[in-house]
Coordinates of C-alpha atoms and ligand atoms in Angstrom, one line a residue:
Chain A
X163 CA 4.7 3.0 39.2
X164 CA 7.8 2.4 37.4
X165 CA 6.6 -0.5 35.5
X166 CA 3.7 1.9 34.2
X167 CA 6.0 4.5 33.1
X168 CA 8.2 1.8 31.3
X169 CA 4.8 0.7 29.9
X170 CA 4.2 3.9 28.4
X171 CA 7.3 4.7 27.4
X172 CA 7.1 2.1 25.1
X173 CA 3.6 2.8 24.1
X174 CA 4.8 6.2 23.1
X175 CA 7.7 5.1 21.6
X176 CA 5.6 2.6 19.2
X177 CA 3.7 5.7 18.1
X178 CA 6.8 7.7 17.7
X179 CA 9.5 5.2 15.8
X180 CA 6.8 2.7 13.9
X181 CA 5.9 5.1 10.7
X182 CA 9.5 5.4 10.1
X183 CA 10.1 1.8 11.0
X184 CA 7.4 0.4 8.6
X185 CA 8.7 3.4 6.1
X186 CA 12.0 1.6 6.0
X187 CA 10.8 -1.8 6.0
X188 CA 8.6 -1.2 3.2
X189 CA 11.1 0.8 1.1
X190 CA 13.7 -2.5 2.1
X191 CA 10.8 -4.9 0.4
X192 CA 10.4 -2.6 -2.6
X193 CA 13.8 -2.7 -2.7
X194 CA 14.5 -6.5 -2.3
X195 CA 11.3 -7.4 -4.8
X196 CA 13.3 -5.4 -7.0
X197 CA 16.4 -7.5 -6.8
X198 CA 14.4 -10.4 -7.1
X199 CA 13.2 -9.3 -10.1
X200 CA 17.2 -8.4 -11.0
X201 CA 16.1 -4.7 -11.3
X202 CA 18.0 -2.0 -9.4
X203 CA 14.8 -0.7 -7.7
X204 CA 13.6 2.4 -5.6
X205 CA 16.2 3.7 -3.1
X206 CA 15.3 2.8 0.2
X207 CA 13.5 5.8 1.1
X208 CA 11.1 5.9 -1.5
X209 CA 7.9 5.2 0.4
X210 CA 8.7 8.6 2.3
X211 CA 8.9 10.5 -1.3
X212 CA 6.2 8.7 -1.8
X213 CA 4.4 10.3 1.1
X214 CA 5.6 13.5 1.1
X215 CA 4.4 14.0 -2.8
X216 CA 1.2 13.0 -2.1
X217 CA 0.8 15.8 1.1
X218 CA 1.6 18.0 -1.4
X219 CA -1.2 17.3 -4.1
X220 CA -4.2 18.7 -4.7
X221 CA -7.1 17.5 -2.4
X222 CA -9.7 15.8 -4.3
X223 CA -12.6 14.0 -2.1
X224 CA -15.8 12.5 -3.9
X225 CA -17.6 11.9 -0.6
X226 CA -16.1 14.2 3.2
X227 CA -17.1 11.4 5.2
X228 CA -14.2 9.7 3.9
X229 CA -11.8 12.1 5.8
X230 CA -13.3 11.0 9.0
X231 CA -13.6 7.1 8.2
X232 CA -9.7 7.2 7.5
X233 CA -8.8 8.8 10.2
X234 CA -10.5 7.0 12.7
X235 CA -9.2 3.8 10.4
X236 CA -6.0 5.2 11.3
X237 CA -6.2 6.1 15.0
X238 CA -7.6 2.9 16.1
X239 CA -4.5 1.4 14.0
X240 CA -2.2 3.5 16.6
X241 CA -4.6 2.8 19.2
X242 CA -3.5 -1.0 18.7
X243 CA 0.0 -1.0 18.4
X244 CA -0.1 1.4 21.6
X245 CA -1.5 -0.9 23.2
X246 CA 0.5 -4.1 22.5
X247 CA 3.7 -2.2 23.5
X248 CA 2.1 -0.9 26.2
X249 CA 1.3 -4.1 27.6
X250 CA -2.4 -4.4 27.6
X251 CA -4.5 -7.1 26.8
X252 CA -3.6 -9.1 23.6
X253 CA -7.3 -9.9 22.7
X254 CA -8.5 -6.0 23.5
X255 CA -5.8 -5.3 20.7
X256 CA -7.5 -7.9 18.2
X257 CA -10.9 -6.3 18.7
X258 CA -9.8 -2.8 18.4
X259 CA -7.9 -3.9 14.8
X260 CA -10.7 -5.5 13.6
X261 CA -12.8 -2.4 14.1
X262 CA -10.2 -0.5 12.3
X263 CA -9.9 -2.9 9.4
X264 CA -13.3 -2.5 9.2
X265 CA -13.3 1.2 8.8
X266 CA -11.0 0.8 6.1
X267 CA -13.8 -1.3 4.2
X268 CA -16.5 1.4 4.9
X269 CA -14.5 3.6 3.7
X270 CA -13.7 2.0 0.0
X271 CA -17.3 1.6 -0.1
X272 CA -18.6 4.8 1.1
X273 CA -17.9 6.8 -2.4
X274 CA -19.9 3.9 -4.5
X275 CA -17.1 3.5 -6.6
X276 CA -17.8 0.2 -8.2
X277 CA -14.3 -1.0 -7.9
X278 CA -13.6 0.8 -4.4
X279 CA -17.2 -1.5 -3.1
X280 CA -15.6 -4.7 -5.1
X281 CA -12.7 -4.5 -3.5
X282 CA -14.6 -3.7 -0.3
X283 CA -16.4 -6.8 -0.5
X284 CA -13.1 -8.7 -0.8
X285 CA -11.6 -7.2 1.9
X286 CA -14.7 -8.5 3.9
X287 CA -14.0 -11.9 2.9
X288 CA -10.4 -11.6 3.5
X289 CA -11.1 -10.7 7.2
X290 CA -13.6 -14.3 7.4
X291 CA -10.4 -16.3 6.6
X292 CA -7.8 -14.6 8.7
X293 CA -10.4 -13.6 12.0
X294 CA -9.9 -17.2 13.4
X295 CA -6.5 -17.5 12.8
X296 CA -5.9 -14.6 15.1
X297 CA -8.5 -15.0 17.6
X298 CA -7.0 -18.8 17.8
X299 CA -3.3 -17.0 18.4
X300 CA -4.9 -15.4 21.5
X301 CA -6.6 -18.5 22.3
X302 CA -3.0 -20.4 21.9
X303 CA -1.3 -17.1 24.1
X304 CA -3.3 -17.4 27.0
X305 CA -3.4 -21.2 27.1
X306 CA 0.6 -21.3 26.8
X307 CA 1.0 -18.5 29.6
X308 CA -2.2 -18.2 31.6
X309 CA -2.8 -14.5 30.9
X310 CA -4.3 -12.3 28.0
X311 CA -2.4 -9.8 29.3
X312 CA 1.3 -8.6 26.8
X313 CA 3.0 -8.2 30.0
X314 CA 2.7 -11.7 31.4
X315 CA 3.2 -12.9 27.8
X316 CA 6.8 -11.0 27.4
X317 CA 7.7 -12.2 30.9
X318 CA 7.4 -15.6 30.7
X319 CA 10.1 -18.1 31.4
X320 CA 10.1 -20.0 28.0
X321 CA 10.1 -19.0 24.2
X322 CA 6.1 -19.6 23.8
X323 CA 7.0 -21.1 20.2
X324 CA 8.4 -24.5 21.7
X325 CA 4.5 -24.7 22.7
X326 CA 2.9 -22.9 20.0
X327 CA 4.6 -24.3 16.7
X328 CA 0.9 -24.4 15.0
X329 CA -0.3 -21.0 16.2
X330 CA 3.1 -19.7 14.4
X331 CA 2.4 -21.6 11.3
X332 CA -1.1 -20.6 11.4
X333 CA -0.3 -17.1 11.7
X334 CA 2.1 -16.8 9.6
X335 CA 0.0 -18.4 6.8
X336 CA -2.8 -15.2 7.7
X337 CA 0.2 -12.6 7.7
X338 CA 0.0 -13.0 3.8
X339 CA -3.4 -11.7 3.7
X340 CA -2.9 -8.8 6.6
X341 CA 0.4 -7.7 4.6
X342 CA -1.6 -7.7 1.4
X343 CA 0.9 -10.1 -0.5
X344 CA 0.5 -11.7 -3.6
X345 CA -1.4 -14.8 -3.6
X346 CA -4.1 -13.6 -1.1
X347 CA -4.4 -9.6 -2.3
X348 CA -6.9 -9.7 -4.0
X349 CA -8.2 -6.7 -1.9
X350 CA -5.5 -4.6 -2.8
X351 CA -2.2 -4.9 -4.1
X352 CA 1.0 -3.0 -3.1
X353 CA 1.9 -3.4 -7.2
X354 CA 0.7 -2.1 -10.6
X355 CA -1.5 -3.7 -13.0
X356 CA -4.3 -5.0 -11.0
X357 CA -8.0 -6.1 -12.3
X358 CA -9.7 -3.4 -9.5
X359 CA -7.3 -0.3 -10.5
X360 CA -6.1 0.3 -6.9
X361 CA -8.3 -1.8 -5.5
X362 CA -9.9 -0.6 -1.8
X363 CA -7.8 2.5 -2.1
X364 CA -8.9 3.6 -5.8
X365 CA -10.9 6.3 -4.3
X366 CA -8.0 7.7 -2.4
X367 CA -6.1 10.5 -3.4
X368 CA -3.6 13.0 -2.3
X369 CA -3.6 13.0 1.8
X370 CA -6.3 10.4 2.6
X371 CA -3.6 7.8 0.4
X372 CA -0.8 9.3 2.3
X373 CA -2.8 8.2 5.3
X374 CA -3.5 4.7 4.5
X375 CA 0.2 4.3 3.4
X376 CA 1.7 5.6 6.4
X377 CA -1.2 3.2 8.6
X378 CA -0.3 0.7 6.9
X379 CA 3.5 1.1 8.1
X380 CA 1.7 1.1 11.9
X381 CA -0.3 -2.3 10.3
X382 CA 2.8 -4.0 9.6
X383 CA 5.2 -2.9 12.5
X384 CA 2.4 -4.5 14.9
X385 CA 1.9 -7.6 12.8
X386 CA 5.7 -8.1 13.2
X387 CA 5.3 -7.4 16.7
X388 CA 3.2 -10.4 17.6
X389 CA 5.5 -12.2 15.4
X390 CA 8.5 -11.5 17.9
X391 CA 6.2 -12.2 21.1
X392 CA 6.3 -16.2 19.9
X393 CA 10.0 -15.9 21.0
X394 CA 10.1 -12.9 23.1
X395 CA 11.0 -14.1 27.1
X396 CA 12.0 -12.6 30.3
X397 CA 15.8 -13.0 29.0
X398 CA 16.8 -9.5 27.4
X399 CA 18.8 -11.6 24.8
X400 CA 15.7 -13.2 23.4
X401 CA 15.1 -9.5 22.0
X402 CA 17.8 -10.3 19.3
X403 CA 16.1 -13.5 18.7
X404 CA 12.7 -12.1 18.1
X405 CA 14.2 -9.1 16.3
X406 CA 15.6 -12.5 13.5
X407 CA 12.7 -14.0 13.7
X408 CA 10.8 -10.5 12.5
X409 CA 13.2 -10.9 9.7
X410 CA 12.5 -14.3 8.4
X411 CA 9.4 -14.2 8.5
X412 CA 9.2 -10.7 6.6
X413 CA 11.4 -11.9 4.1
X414 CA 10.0 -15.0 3.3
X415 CA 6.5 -12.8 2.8
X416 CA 8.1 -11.2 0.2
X417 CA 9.8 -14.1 -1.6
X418 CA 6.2 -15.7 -1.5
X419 CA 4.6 -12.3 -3.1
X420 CA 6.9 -12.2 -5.8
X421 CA 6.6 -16.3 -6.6
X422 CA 3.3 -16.7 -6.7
X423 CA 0.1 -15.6 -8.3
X424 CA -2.9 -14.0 -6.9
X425 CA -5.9 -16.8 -6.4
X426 CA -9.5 -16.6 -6.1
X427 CA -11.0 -15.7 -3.0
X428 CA -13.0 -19.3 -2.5
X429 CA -9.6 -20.8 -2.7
X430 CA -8.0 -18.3 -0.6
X431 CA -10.5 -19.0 2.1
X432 CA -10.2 -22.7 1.7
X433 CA -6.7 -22.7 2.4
X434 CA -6.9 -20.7 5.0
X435 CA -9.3 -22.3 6.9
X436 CA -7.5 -25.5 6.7
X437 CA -4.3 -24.8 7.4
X438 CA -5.6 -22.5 10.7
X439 CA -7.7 -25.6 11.4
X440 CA -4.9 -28.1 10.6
X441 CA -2.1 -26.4 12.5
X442 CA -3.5 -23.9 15.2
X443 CA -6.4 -26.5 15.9
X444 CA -4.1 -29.9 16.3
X445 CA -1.8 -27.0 18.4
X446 CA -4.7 -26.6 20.6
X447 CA -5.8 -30.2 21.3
X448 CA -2.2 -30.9 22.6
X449 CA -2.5 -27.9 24.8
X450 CA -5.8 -28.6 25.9
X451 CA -4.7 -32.3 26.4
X452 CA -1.5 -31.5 28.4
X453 CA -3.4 -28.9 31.2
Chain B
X40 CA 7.9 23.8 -1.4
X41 CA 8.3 20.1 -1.0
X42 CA 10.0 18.3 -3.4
X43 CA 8.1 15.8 -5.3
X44 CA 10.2 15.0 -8.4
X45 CA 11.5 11.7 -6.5
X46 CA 8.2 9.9 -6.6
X47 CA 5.9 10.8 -10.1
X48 CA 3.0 7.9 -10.2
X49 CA 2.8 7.6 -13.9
X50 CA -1.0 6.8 -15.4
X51 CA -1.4 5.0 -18.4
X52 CA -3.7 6.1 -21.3
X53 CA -4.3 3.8 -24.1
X54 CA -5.9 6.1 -27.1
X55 CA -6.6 5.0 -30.7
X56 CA -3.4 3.1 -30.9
X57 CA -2.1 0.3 -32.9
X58 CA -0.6 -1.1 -29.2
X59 CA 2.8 -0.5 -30.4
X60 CA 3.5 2.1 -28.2
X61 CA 2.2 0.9 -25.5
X62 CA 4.5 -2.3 -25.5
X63 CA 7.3 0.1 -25.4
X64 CA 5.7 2.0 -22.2
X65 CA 5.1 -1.9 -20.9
X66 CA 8.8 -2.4 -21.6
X67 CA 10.1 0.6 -19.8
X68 CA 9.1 -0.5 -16.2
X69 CA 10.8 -4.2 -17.2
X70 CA 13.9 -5.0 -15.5
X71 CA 16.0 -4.2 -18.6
X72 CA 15.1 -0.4 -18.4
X73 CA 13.6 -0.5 -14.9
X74 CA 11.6 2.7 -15.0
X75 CA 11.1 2.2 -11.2
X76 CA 14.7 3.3 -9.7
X77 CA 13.8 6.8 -10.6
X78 CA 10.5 6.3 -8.1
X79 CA 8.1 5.9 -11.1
X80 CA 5.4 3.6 -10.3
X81 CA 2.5 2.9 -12.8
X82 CA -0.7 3.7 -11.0
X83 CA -4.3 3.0 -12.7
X84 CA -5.3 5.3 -10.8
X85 CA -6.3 8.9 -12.6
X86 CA -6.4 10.3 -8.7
X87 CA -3.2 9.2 -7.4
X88 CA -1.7 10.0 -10.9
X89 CA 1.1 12.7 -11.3
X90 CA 1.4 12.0 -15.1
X91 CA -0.8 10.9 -18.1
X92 CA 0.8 9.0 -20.0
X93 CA -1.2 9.3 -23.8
X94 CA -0.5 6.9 -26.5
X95 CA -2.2 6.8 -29.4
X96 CA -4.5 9.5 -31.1
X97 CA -7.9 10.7 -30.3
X98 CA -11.2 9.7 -31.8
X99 CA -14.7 10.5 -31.0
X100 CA -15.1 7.4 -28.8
X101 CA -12.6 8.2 -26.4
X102 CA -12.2 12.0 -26.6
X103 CA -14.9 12.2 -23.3
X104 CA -12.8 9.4 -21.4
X105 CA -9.4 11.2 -22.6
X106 CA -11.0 14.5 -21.0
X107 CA -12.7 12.8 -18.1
X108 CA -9.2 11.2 -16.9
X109 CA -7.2 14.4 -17.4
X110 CA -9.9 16.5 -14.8
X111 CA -10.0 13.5 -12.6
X112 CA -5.7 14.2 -11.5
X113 CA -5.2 16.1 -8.9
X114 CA -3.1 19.2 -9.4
X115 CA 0.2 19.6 -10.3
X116 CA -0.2 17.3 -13.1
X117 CA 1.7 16.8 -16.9
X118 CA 0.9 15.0 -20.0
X119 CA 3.4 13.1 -22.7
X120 CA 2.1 12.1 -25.3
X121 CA 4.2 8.9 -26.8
X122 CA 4.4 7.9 -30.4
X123 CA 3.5 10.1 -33.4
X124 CA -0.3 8.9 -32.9
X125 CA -0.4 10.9 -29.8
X126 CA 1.9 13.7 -30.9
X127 CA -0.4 14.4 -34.7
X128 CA -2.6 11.3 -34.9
X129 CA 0.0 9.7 -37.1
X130 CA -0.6 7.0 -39.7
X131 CA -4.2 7.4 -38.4
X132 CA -4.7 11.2 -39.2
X133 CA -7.4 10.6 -41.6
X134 CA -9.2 8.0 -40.3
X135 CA -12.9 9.1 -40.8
X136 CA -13.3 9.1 -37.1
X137 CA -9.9 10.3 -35.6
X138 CA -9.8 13.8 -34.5
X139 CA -6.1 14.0 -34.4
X140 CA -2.9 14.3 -31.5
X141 CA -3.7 13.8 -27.7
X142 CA -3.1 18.0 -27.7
X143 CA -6.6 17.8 -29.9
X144 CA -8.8 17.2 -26.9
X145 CA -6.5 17.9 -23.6
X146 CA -3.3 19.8 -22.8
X147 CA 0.1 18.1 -23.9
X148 CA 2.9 19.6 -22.6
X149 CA 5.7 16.8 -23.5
X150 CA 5.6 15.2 -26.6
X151 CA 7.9 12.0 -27.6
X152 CA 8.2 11.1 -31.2
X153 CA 9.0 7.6 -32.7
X154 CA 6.6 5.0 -34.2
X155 CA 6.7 3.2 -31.9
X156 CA 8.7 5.3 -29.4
X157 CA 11.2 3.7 -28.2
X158 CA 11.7 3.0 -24.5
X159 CA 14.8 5.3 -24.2
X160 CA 13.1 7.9 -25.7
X161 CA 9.9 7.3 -23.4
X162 CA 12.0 7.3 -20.2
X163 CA 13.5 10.3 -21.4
X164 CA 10.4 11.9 -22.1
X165 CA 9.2 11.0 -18.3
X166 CA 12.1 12.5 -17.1
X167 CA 11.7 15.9 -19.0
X168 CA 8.0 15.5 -17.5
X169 CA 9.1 14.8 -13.8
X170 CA 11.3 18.5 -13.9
X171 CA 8.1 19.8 -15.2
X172 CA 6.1 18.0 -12.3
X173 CA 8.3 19.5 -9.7
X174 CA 8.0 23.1 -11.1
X175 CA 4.3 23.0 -11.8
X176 CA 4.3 21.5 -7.9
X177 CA 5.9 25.0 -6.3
X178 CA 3.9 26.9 -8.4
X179 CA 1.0 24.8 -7.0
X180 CA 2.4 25.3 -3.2
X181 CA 2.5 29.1 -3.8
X182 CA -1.4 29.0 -5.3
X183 CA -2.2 27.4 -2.6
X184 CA -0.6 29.7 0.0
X185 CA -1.8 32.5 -1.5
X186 CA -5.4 31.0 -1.4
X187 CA -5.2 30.4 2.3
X188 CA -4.0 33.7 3.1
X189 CA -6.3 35.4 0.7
X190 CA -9.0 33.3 2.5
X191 CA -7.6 34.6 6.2
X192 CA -7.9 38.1 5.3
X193 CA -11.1 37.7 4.3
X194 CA -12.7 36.1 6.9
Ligands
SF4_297 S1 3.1 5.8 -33.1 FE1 3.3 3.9 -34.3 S2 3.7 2.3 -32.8 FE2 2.9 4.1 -31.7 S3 0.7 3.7 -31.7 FE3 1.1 5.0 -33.5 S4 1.3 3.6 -35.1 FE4 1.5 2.4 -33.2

């Protein structure tokens, strides 16, 4: 019983703390980009200005399924983190973000907007090059720990990245694309000045863009998440451990969006592939090989 | 209501100019003037744009797409025009096909001189526009208040 309640606790406490979480982390990377750029930047809090202007403006909609194609692109996004924090099962919380990442592409495409179905089409072909990267991660999870399950995977007795070095690297390679980061967004870009306007959210406006933004904080807080399950154990210190590594590897997403250049999506899928091939596959052998 | 001065998405409009003036926008969101620390972030978007940003006058080929982007913002919205092309139609007045200022085919409510303007005088411009922005935005809130209300009484 109390290891249910704790469960939920947490669940509820993703849903609660993530928005302003992400809010901050993305208002930190605007602000950091900035200063790599050696400008002063946005204050911190911008994304919430951000958000609260665009509640505020008036609602223009081209096609009302829309509304309901975000929103459930947003539930399911909540849905998933819930469910990671509250322990469930790792790959259930794949599926579930896949479905939602696919909502999102139904609904760029849904108003016919040529650049809004472009992008959707991109965004289809981004999902083919990061889907086996994650579904490997799982793979790698349960073959390092025995169990689908978060719980088990939290509670076990070594940091899972001593036996999951290629899963990380894999993983982190894919991050890129799921954090829509320069060189992989060709989908849609976090900055100014790209070939599709806003890419799949051109045909958002006013509260259905407040929506994706503020999903999109959800998005990243889970992405992070599975980054500090590599190092996450039964040890309580580990926390502060996973909490750096969430760091680092954020950080070192935006130094790579703001050195490189977007590339084509053949390439992008190329590289993908290999290095998930390279590192989570060769990863897998020795795990395979070791049982 | 809520205050939205912090965050104005800025769209860019390039009309019959000679691209002068639309270096100098370019130059205003570059680190030297970094447009962005006041929250200004230059969207290609007409509906996630706060304010239309016009340079260069108006001729007959782009008065529909002028008047198209302007009714595809959302309320509140406000429009500069930058550089004399946009404030009168400038050295281009009487071009054969030029119908004159940005204020010819939509309403302008900010206008910043120069030829070209210069990036002070653009920023400045924006940030005249943003008090605008926020004052246009309560009446907005209030409109739409009064809407909803008038629409509960009613049914
Ligand atoms: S005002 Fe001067 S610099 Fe600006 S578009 Fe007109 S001619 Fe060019």
């Amino acid at each position: 019983m109390t290891e249910l309640t704790m469960r939920f606790i947490w669940a509820i406490g993703f849903v609660i703390l993530a928005p302003f979480l992400g809010g901050l982390l993305e208002g930190l990377d605007r602000k950091i980009s900035a200063r790599m750029q050696r400008r002063i930047g946005p204050p911190v809090v911008q994304p919430f200005y951000d958000v609260r202007k665009l509640m505020n403006k008036q609602y223009i909609i081209v096609n009302r399924g829309q509304n309901l194609l975000i929103l459930s692109y947003m539930i399911l996004m909540i849905l998933t983190g819930a469910m990671l924090f509250g322990g469930t099962d790792l790959l259930l919380c794949f599926f579930v973000l896949a479905t939602a990442a696919t909502f999102m592409y139904f609904t760029a495409v849904l108003t016919g907007s040529p650049y809004g179905t472009m992008a959707g089409s991109r965004e289809l072909v981004q999902m083919m090059a990061y889907e086996p990267a994650v579904l490997l991660t799982c793979i790698g999870f349960y073959l390092a720990c025995g169990s689908f399950r978060v719980f088990d995977i939290v509670n076990s007795d070594t940091m899972l990245i001593t036996k999951l070095p290629g899963f990380f690297v894999a993983y982190v390679f894919i991050l890129t694309i799921k954090m829509r980061k320069s060189p992989f967004d060709s989908s849609a870009s976090h900055h100014p000045h790209q070939e599709l306007v806003q890419g799949i959210k051109t045909e958002l406006g006013a509260k259905n863009l407040a929506i994706f933004i503020v999903t999109e904080w959800y998005e990243n807080i889970f992405l992070l998440s599975i980054v500090g399950l590599f190092f996450i154990t039964k040890n309580p210190l580990s926390i502060i451990v996973a909490l750096m590594a969430m760091f680092i590897v954020y950080f070192l997403e935006i130094l790579i969006d703001n050195s490189s250049a977007r590339v084509k999506w053949t390439l992008m899928l190329k590289m993908t592939w290999i290095v998930t091939l390279v590192f989570a596959g060769v990863n897998l052998l020795i795990l395979m090989l070791l049982k | 209501m809520g205050k939205v001065k912090n965050s104005p998405w800025l769209l860019h409009y390039d009309g019959s100019s000679c691209n002068g003036c639309d270096i100098e926008v370019l130059a205003t969101l570059t680190p030297l003037y970094d447009a962005e620390r006041f929250g200004i972030e230059n969207t290609g978007d007409p509906m996630q744009a706060d304010i239309l940003l016009i340079t260069g006058g108006i001729n007959t080929q782009n008065q529909e797409v002028v008047r198209q982007l302007y009714n595809q913002m959302p309320r509140p919205k406000v429009v500069v025009a930058v550089g004399v092309c946009a404030c009168t139609g400038g050295v281009f007045k009487d071009c054969y096909n030029v119908l004159g200022g940005a204020d010819s085919t939509i309403p302008v409510d900010i206008y910043v001189p120069g030829c070209a303007a210069r990036p002070q005088a653009i920023i400045d411009g924006i940030v005249k526009a943003v008090e605008l922005f926020q004052k246009r935005s309560d009446r907005h809130d209030r409109y739409e208040i009064e809407q909803k209300e008038g629409g509960n009484a009613n049914g």
